Amino acid sequence: MKLSSPVFYPNRPIRTLLRLVLCGLILTGCTPISPPTPAPLEPTPPGAVEPTPPRPEEPAPPGADDTIEILIEPFRFIEQNNPSRAIDPGLLIQGDAASSGDETYTFAQRPRYLPGELVDYVAQPGDTVPALAARFNTTSDEIMRNNPIIPADATTMPPGFPMKIPIHYRNPWGSAYQILPDALFGYGPYDVGFNPRAEVDRKPGWFKYYSAYVSQRSRRGGEIVQSIADDYSISPKLLLAILEYLTGALSEPRQPAEQKLTGVFGFPGVNSQSLNAQYNRLADYLNAAFYEYREGRMLTYELRDGQYYWADPWQNAASIALMQYFSRVLEPDAFFRAIGPDGFRRTYETLWGEIPPDAVTIEGSLTQPELRLPFEDNQSWAYTGGPHAAWGSSQPYAALDFAPPSSKTGCTPSDLWVVAPADGTVVRTATGLVILDLDGDGSERTGWNLLFLHLLTTSIPPIGTVVKTGDYLGHPSCDGGRSTGTHVHIARKYNGEWVSAGGILPFTLDGWHAEYGIGPYVGYLKRHSAIVIANSSADVSSLIHRGPAYVPTQTPTPKPRSTR
């Protein structure tokens, strides 16, 4: 049975969602909780894939334990220059109060459901049954039992698909107001034709005059944003809108004398203070929050005064990612303004126009196209890296690593070839990097795309090259990003979103399915009963063969002879 058989309602609103509302009440006798003293964060070097092999120490993905310093000057702009964000008394809905200083913000609370009570839910793009089970504090089996039309092998739910989900109440739930649809988070179809530098130049703000020396040349502000968007596959509109919300850089003709872009997004570390470094840290953090929630993790957030919330189960990943970020860098009063209808969303729509009400990039029953292993027939390569970061150091764990056989260690380029796992077109190249578009439209923004990293730069084909399955893409090396050993790093994207290598839609090559391990770089490939275990040392257990299985000729065991 196919999921497309029911009648779906992609434009139907989720009636049960209640909007975030803010009110300015004086709350006497209320003292905010003092924020805990955060442990200092080690700076994360920006914009590069973690080295392999050998496998580095497991990074801690940004999440509930990650704390970002608040930098006063950038955020003071929000208070002084946004009178339009005053609270609308007409939006007041009585509910549980969240207090901060002299102000009390009240947002609607859902009923205290009975354990296992069935509630209505309308599927959103990218939803999966396991993730929904985690968000509603139930089990996949319970969801399947109450929605028998869903097939057992379902991947993504069709957007608009009505469901009944048993819920187990958690307290307190956070805001149900959706700031941004998921379709506007990734660098996908809604960004086709968008040129960050040209758009910045068209705005009246002072950011058009900003430049910095990045990657051995001077780059304008819009070019820095373009590079970050390409690397992390995050919408440049979103990256620019965050900068505008915090600083007014795209709308204010003159930069205030006291305002600096140093440490502008609130990430600490002496090596992370430039705009480029801050954007790398921001993109890494947002990706972690988005994909963790999308897969049913990172379900809580904590404000700077200690207030603690469970993510509303009806929320979407992009909104939760923004809530996670703003909860770290803004004081509570500014946080509640930012996540409401007159906060960040208003800034986004002022810059880029009204958000489309039916924006969808991940349809129902998503399946991966047929892919082969990325090396030639009758060769055995080592599976040196299980699911790990596609770019940067955090989620999603969308990439796999393979290393060619070699008698040398370190970064000696191999004479062997990385080959195309499917027909496609080379649509972007950079140092050590190839993006292969699989749907024939020549755009990295749409459809299935494969990223290859650490190819020998001089061996990769030019942009526009059309390849067939098995054609050469380049020699494995250490070019691009950081690497301590020759290998190829490969990851999938669909409509601008990374696709995790494990889980409900596993990375599959010649029938080998990737499975998660206990952390990044570990795990295994499985085909039928055969298992290949990821190992950065490239030992025999990590070898995977492309072609007919090698079966040694059986040698008859000699019978014991009598000595008489």
XYZ file of C-alpha atoms in Angstrom:
564
model
C 0.000 0.000 0.000
C 1.367 3.391 -0.936
C 1.141 6.477 1.207
C -0.090 8.475 -1.745
C -3.437 6.668 -1.706
C -5.176 8.798 0.986
C -6.483 12.276 0.282
C -3.959 14.739 1.720
C -4.337 18.365 2.662
C -0.968 20.080 2.152
C -2.467 23.542 2.678
C -4.568 22.621 5.689
C -3.422 24.425 8.879
C -2.870 22.536 12.064
C -5.887 23.833 13.938
C -4.602 22.745 17.293
C -1.513 24.961 17.106
C -1.761 27.977 19.370
C 0.202 31.140 18.735
C 2.911 32.487 20.972
C 1.703 35.658 22.644
C 3.498 38.160 24.751
C 2.176 40.523 27.409
C 3.799 43.214 29.524
C 2.554 42.630 33.072
C 4.376 43.798 36.150
C 4.958 40.745 38.297
C 5.612 41.787 41.896
C 7.725 39.656 44.146
C 9.113 37.567 41.301
C 12.875 37.104 41.085
C 14.361 35.480 37.988
C 16.518 32.427 38.489
C 20.218 33.180 38.255
C 21.751 31.594 35.187
C 24.242 28.799 35.789
C 27.890 29.511 35.214
C 28.708 27.977 31.836
C 31.772 25.893 31.199
C 33.949 27.533 28.534
C 33.657 26.076 25.048
C 36.653 25.084 23.010
C 36.563 26.855 19.635
C 35.609 24.666 16.698
C 37.789 25.285 13.627
C 35.371 26.334 10.907
C 34.258 24.907 7.624
C 36.005 21.617 7.319
C 35.154 17.976 7.590
C 36.622 16.159 10.566
C 39.890 14.371 9.684
C 39.999 10.702 8.768
C 41.863 8.487 9.306
C 42.694 8.238 12.176
C 39.332 8.927 13.756
C 39.398 12.041 15.949
C 37.988 12.211 19.415
C 34.196 12.228 19.309
C 32.876 15.814 19.236
C 29.979 16.813 21.415
C 27.237 18.083 19.070
C 25.925 21.511 20.029
C 22.824 21.028 22.075
C 21.334 21.447 25.481
C 24.759 21.521 27.161
C 26.252 24.007 24.719
C 26.375 27.570 26.052
C 27.072 30.690 24.027
C 28.236 33.928 25.562
C 25.971 36.921 25.115
C 27.745 39.859 23.497
C 25.945 42.984 24.612
C 26.558 45.449 21.789
C 25.061 43.493 18.858
C 21.918 42.669 20.802
C 21.430 46.174 22.189
C 20.492 47.108 18.619
C 17.373 44.952 18.942
C 16.180 46.913 21.967
C 16.930 50.368 20.548
C 15.901 50.019 16.919
C 12.801 47.863 16.829
C 9.887 49.803 18.339
C 7.603 47.947 15.913
C 8.173 44.835 18.003
C 6.068 46.216 20.844
C 3.594 43.732 22.251
C 0.116 43.778 20.742
C -2.357 43.609 23.660
C -4.855 41.993 21.305
C -2.661 38.888 21.138
C -2.890 38.176 24.850
C -3.912 34.585 25.622
C -3.960 33.499 29.241
C -1.745 30.565 30.072
C 1.340 29.670 32.069
C 3.585 32.656 32.671
C 7.266 32.836 31.867
C 8.772 35.673 33.836
C 11.919 37.652 33.136
C 12.848 40.679 35.173
C 9.907 43.085 35.310
C 8.032 41.563 32.382
C 5.843 38.497 32.123
C 5.352 36.753 28.800
C 2.376 34.468 28.507
C 1.838 31.932 25.780
C -0.994 29.505 25.314
C -0.721 26.153 26.998
C -2.031 22.916 25.602
C -4.368 20.759 27.694
C -2.876 18.320 30.166
C -3.618 15.242 28.133
C -4.334 11.904 29.723
C -1.542 9.338 29.286
C -1.876 7.806 25.829
C -4.713 10.140 24.776
C -5.057 10.322 20.990
C -4.438 13.771 19.519
C -4.728 15.073 15.977
C -1.563 15.773 14.037
C -1.013 16.823 10.429
C 2.299 15.584 9.007
C 4.929 18.175 8.168
C 7.727 17.867 5.578
C 10.437 15.475 6.731
C 8.393 13.844 9.497
C 9.125 10.194 10.247
C 7.352 7.830 12.609
C 10.357 7.319 14.967
C 10.882 11.079 15.308
C 7.196 11.703 15.953
C 7.235 8.980 18.610
C 10.074 10.766 20.414
C 8.393 14.174 20.179
C 5.015 12.944 21.457
C 6.658 10.763 24.136
C 5.173 7.554 22.774
C 6.404 4.626 20.646
C 6.549 3.884 16.934
C 4.437 0.791 17.508
C 1.670 2.867 19.112
C 1.664 5.308 16.183
C 1.519 2.483 13.643
C -1.259 0.739 15.560
C -3.411 3.880 15.496
C -2.614 4.692 11.859
C -2.872 1.332 10.064
C -2.736 2.966 6.630
C 0.981 3.706 7.148
C 3.055 0.875 5.624
C 5.672 -0.807 7.786
C 8.521 0.357 5.519
C 7.416 4.020 5.417
C 10.173 6.631 5.267
C 8.950 10.253 5.300
C 5.296 11.093 5.911
C 3.390 12.917 3.145
C 2.990 16.589 4.158
C -0.635 17.207 5.104
C -1.293 13.567 6.037
C -3.743 13.509 9.014
C -2.676 11.255 11.874
C -3.805 10.180 15.331
C -0.925 10.054 17.798
C -1.024 8.879 21.427
C 0.557 11.535 23.599
C 2.141 11.495 27.038
C 2.256 14.946 28.585
C 5.510 16.707 29.347
C 5.741 19.902 31.365
C 6.345 22.632 30.454
C 5.988 22.771 26.700
C 7.428 25.741 24.860
C 5.941 27.980 22.205
C 3.822 26.454 19.443
C 4.322 29.451 17.141
C 6.195 28.396 14.000
C 8.813 30.959 13.073
C 10.011 29.529 9.765
C 8.999 26.496 7.661
C 11.607 23.783 7.185
C 11.597 24.370 3.419
C 13.323 27.732 4.010
C 16.094 26.321 6.197
C 18.224 24.351 3.718
C 19.907 25.801 0.646
C 17.226 24.439 -1.628
C 14.556 25.182 -4.241
C 13.385 28.422 -2.603
C 16.895 29.859 -3.063
C 17.233 29.131 -6.789
C 18.520 32.285 -8.476
C 19.297 34.053 -5.175
C 22.691 35.788 -5.221
C 23.769 36.856 -1.712
C 26.278 39.486 -2.838
C 23.869 41.057 -5.339
C 21.058 41.094 -2.766
C 23.301 42.687 -0.134
C 24.390 45.321 -2.647
C 20.739 46.174 -3.330
C 20.001 46.782 0.343
C 20.628 50.208 1.927
C 22.627 48.780 4.838
C 26.305 49.270 5.554
C 27.060 45.541 5.139
C 27.446 46.089 1.383
C 30.726 47.877 2.142
C 32.066 45.199 4.471
C 35.032 43.091 3.320
C 37.452 40.681 4.988
C 40.425 38.574 3.991
C 39.173 34.979 3.857
C 40.748 31.918 2.215
C 43.685 33.846 0.774
C 41.683 36.656 -0.821
C 39.532 39.646 0.065
C 35.813 38.831 0.134
C 32.754 41.031 0.423
C 30.143 40.264 3.068
C 27.747 38.657 0.601
C 30.527 36.419 -0.710
C 31.269 35.185 2.814
C 27.598 34.307 3.258
C 27.587 32.507 -0.109
C 30.556 30.383 0.941
C 28.949 29.424 4.260
C 25.643 28.592 2.554
C 27.428 26.363 0.027
C 29.476 24.520 2.645
C 26.760 23.868 5.214
C 23.795 23.857 2.814
C 21.896 26.471 4.845
C 19.777 29.101 3.102
C 21.713 32.359 2.592
C 18.420 34.203 3.179
C 18.296 32.720 6.681
C 21.952 33.529 7.389
C 21.499 37.138 6.261
C 18.229 37.553 8.151
C 19.897 36.529 11.439
C 22.624 39.107 10.859
C 19.997 41.750 10.087
C 17.935 40.898 13.161
C 20.918 41.203 15.485
C 22.665 44.212 13.908
C 20.544 45.942 11.251
C 23.466 45.468 8.848
C 21.255 45.272 5.740
C 18.904 48.139 6.588
C 20.936 50.696 8.532
C 22.967 52.981 6.213
C 25.616 53.601 8.859
C 27.170 51.198 11.275
C 27.016 52.529 14.855
C 30.484 53.438 16.066
C 30.203 51.164 19.099
C 28.935 48.187 17.101
C 31.456 45.581 16.031
C 31.104 42.407 13.992
C 33.676 40.744 16.216
C 31.953 37.817 17.881
C 28.673 39.004 16.402
C 26.751 35.717 16.773
C 27.844 35.138 20.358
C 30.278 32.250 19.972
C 33.337 32.437 22.254
C 36.942 31.580 21.511
C 39.903 33.699 20.514
C 40.037 32.017 17.103
C 36.310 32.370 16.438
C 35.759 36.127 16.504
C 35.912 37.078 12.809
C 32.655 37.259 10.856
C 33.642 34.231 8.753
C 34.494 32.178 11.847
C 31.271 33.246 13.584
C 29.224 32.293 10.537
C 30.894 28.870 10.483
C 30.046 28.338 14.140
C 26.485 29.592 13.632
C 25.865 27.318 10.639
C 27.286 24.306 12.484
C 25.058 25.029 15.482
C 21.877 25.577 13.458
C 22.441 22.382 11.466
C 22.914 20.401 14.679
C 19.701 21.777 16.202
C 17.664 21.337 12.992
C 18.654 17.749 12.197
C 18.685 16.577 15.823
C 15.058 17.663 16.222
C 14.162 16.309 12.785
C 15.353 12.873 13.978
C 13.641 13.068 17.369
C 16.497 14.328 19.528
C 17.354 17.703 21.127
C 13.784 18.089 22.381
C 14.469 20.675 25.100
C 15.899 24.153 25.360
C 16.920 26.295 28.308
C 16.858 30.072 28.628
C 19.660 32.106 30.112
C 17.829 32.549 33.423
C 17.337 28.803 33.845
C 13.820 28.439 32.431
C 13.541 25.022 30.830
C 11.104 23.948 28.105
C 10.219 20.847 26.152
C 9.788 21.548 22.450
C 6.108 21.590 21.549
C 5.469 18.238 19.779
C 3.682 20.021 16.917
C 6.705 22.230 16.228
C 8.915 22.040 13.146
C 12.692 21.674 12.964
C 13.553 25.143 11.586
C 11.609 26.904 14.354
C 13.228 24.755 17.033
C 16.697 25.457 15.602
C 16.048 29.196 15.891
C 14.628 28.809 19.405
C 17.708 26.810 20.435
C 19.996 29.530 19.114
C 18.103 32.564 20.439
C 17.690 30.923 23.861
C 21.493 30.844 24.133
C 22.353 34.362 22.990
C 19.412 36.508 24.088
C 18.179 37.360 27.540
C 14.687 35.924 28.157
C 12.720 39.094 27.348
C 14.510 39.469 24.012
C 14.148 35.717 23.387
C 10.359 35.762 23.704
C 10.153 38.741 21.347
C 12.457 37.026 18.831
C 10.374 33.840 18.592
C 7.026 35.624 18.262
C 5.236 36.958 15.155
C 6.801 40.422 15.530
C 10.318 39.114 16.073
C 12.674 37.323 13.719
C 9.895 36.286 11.344
C 8.984 39.918 10.702
C 12.611 40.719 9.899
C 12.776 37.760 7.499
C 9.614 38.792 5.653
C 10.702 42.443 5.510
C 13.876 41.330 3.737
C 12.600 38.560 1.467
C 8.830 38.893 1.246
C 5.945 36.921 2.683
C 6.743 33.339 3.625
C 4.850 30.930 1.337
C 2.166 29.101 3.351
C 2.657 25.751 1.603
C 6.454 25.576 1.309
C 7.530 21.935 0.971
C 10.896 20.413 0.027
C 10.678 16.876 1.476
C 7.745 14.919 0.098
C 6.267 11.700 1.415
C 7.803 8.251 0.906
C 11.228 9.628 -0.009
C 13.569 6.998 -1.440
C 17.201 7.136 -2.493
C 18.070 6.495 -6.157
C 20.137 3.432 -7.006
C 23.813 4.044 -6.153
C 26.932 1.900 -6.517
C 30.083 1.927 -4.404
C 32.351 4.849 -5.403
C 35.289 2.781 -6.683
C 35.961 0.504 -9.659
C 34.951 -3.122 -10.076
C 37.038 -5.895 -8.552
C 38.631 -3.582 -5.994
C 38.506 -3.705 -2.199
C 38.592 -0.416 -0.289
C 38.457 0.193 3.459
C 35.346 1.593 5.114
C 37.220 4.052 7.342
C 34.412 6.317 8.507
C 30.839 5.452 9.466
C 28.121 8.121 9.591
C 29.643 11.473 10.569
C 29.305 15.177 9.823
C 28.680 16.109 6.203
C 30.431 19.438 6.845
C 31.804 20.915 10.039
C 31.774 18.856 13.223
C 28.128 18.374 14.143
C 24.892 16.848 12.935
C 23.693 15.661 10.585
C 25.817 12.536 10.334
C 25.304 12.337 6.586
C 28.756 11.290 5.318
C 30.736 8.076 4.853
C 34.487 7.647 4.245
C 36.286 5.119 2.033
C 40.062 4.717 1.649
C 41.846 2.998 -1.247
C 44.340 0.173 -0.707
C 47.868 1.512 -0.314
C 51.244 0.513 1.053
C 51.802 4.131 2.161
C 50.294 6.024 5.062
C 49.433 9.683 5.310
C 48.416 11.978 2.482
C 49.922 10.421 -0.614
C 47.378 10.723 -3.477
C 46.258 7.384 -4.850
C 46.496 6.265 -8.474
C 43.083 4.628 -8.093
C 39.886 6.450 -9.026
C 36.748 7.537 -7.232
C 33.907 6.851 -9.673
C 30.379 8.179 -10.089
C 27.826 6.099 -8.123
C 25.126 7.161 -10.629
C 24.637 9.176 -13.796
C 24.899 12.902 -13.195
C 26.346 16.310 -13.950
C 29.204 18.084 -12.166
C 27.593 21.339 -10.971
C 30.161 22.722 -8.515
C 33.834 22.161 -7.818
C 36.343 23.592 -5.358
C 39.583 22.481 -3.762
C 39.177 18.708 -3.389
C 35.402 18.959 -3.894
C 32.871 17.791 -6.484
C 29.080 18.165 -6.345
C 27.292 15.685 -8.621
C 23.681 16.530 -9.547
C 21.661 13.376 -10.209
C 18.366 14.693 -11.577
C 19.673 16.312 -14.744
C 18.508 19.885 -14.093
C 22.024 21.173 -13.450
C 21.123 22.686 -10.058
C 22.587 21.863 -6.663
C 19.479 23.384 -5.084
C 17.022 20.743 -6.296
C 16.678 16.969 -6.277
C 19.368 14.491 -5.270
C 22.993 15.655 -5.139
C 26.155 13.888 -3.968
C 29.108 15.642 -2.335
C 32.625 14.224 -2.754
C 35.493 15.684 -0.728
C 39.258 15.050 -0.571
C 39.648 14.388 -4.296
C 42.926 15.423 -5.880
C 42.031 18.879 -7.200
C 43.985 18.499 -10.439
C 42.124 15.275 -11.262
C 38.505 16.401 -10.937
C 36.407 17.095 -14.067
C 35.269 20.642 -14.912
C 31.838 22.050 -14.092
C 29.252 20.938 -16.640
C 30.798 17.524 -17.246
C 28.118 14.867 -17.757
C 29.151 11.503 -16.327
C 27.762 7.984 -16.470
C 27.746 5.489 -13.641
C 31.331 4.335 -13.095
C 32.987 7.333 -14.810
C 35.993 8.893 -13.110
C 35.504 11.804 -10.666
C 39.039 12.094 -9.308
C 41.819 10.444 -7.305
C 41.369 10.162 -3.526
C 43.735 12.433 -1.623
C 43.726 14.860 1.320
C 42.758 17.966 -0.655
C 39.982 20.108 0.759
C 39.162 20.537 4.418
C 41.264 18.665 6.935
C 42.457 15.099 6.609
C 45.359 13.043 7.881
C 45.010 10.208 5.395
C 44.069 9.647 1.759
C 40.357 8.854 1.376
C 37.092 10.089 -0.130
C 34.266 11.616 1.903
C 30.781 11.240 0.355
C 27.421 12.645 1.487
C 23.850 12.990 0.139
C 21.561 16.012 -0.186
C 17.957 16.217 -1.301
C 16.387 19.568 -2.209
C 19.127 21.307 -0.268
C 18.783 19.261 2.928
C 21.417 16.801 4.078
C 20.145 13.237 4.296
C 21.469 11.371 7.330
C 23.545 8.317 6.462
C 21.869 6.031 8.987
C 18.339 5.777 10.294
C 15.120 5.456 8.362
C 16.609 6.293 4.926
C 20.102 4.789 5.138
C 22.902 5.563 2.702
C 22.792 2.527 0.390
C 25.585 1.602 -2.035
C 25.348 -1.633 -4.051
C 22.837 -2.880 -1.496
C 25.095 -2.107 1.483
C 23.096 -0.109 4.067
C 24.884 2.226 6.477
C 24.030 1.818 10.147
C 24.806 4.191 13.012
C 27.319 3.314 15.695
C 27.626 4.776 19.187
C 29.108 7.996 17.814
C 30.490 9.658 14.697
C 32.795 7.658 12.392
C 31.767 4.303 13.872
C 29.003 1.965 12.735
C 28.903 -0.549 9.927
C 27.633 -1.433 6.461
C 25.241 -4.348 6.160
C 24.065 -6.363 3.160
C 21.943 -9.418 3.889
C 23.921 -11.222 6.604
C 27.294 -9.663 5.736
C 28.663 -6.817 7.881
C 31.610 -4.476 7.271
C 32.707 -2.521 10.347
C 34.035 1.038 10.012
C 37.638 1.318 11.183
C 39.965 4.263 10.685
C 42.934 1.881 10.772
C 41.644 0.129 7.631
C 42.001 -3.349 9.067
C 40.597 -6.454 7.392
C 37.189 -6.125 9.053
C 36.689 -2.788 7.278
C 37.385 -4.024 3.736
C 34.503 -3.925 1.276
C 34.708 -5.531 -2.163
C 33.064 -4.256 -5.347
C 32.247 -7.158 -7.633
C 31.666 -10.892 -7.330
C 32.508 -12.230 -3.908
C 35.869 -13.945 -3.703
C 35.375 -17.598 -2.793
C 38.624 -19.526 -2.245
C 38.897 -22.951 -3.849
C 38.191 -25.606 -1.304
C 41.163 -27.845 -0.565
C 40.197 -31.382 0.531
C 41.350 -32.225 4.011
C 43.739 -35.234 3.785
C 42.601 -38.293 5.628
C 44.822 -39.586 8.397
C 46.991 -42.439 7.200
C 47.708 -45.571 9.143
C 51.287 -45.936 10.375
C 51.153 -49.646 10.551
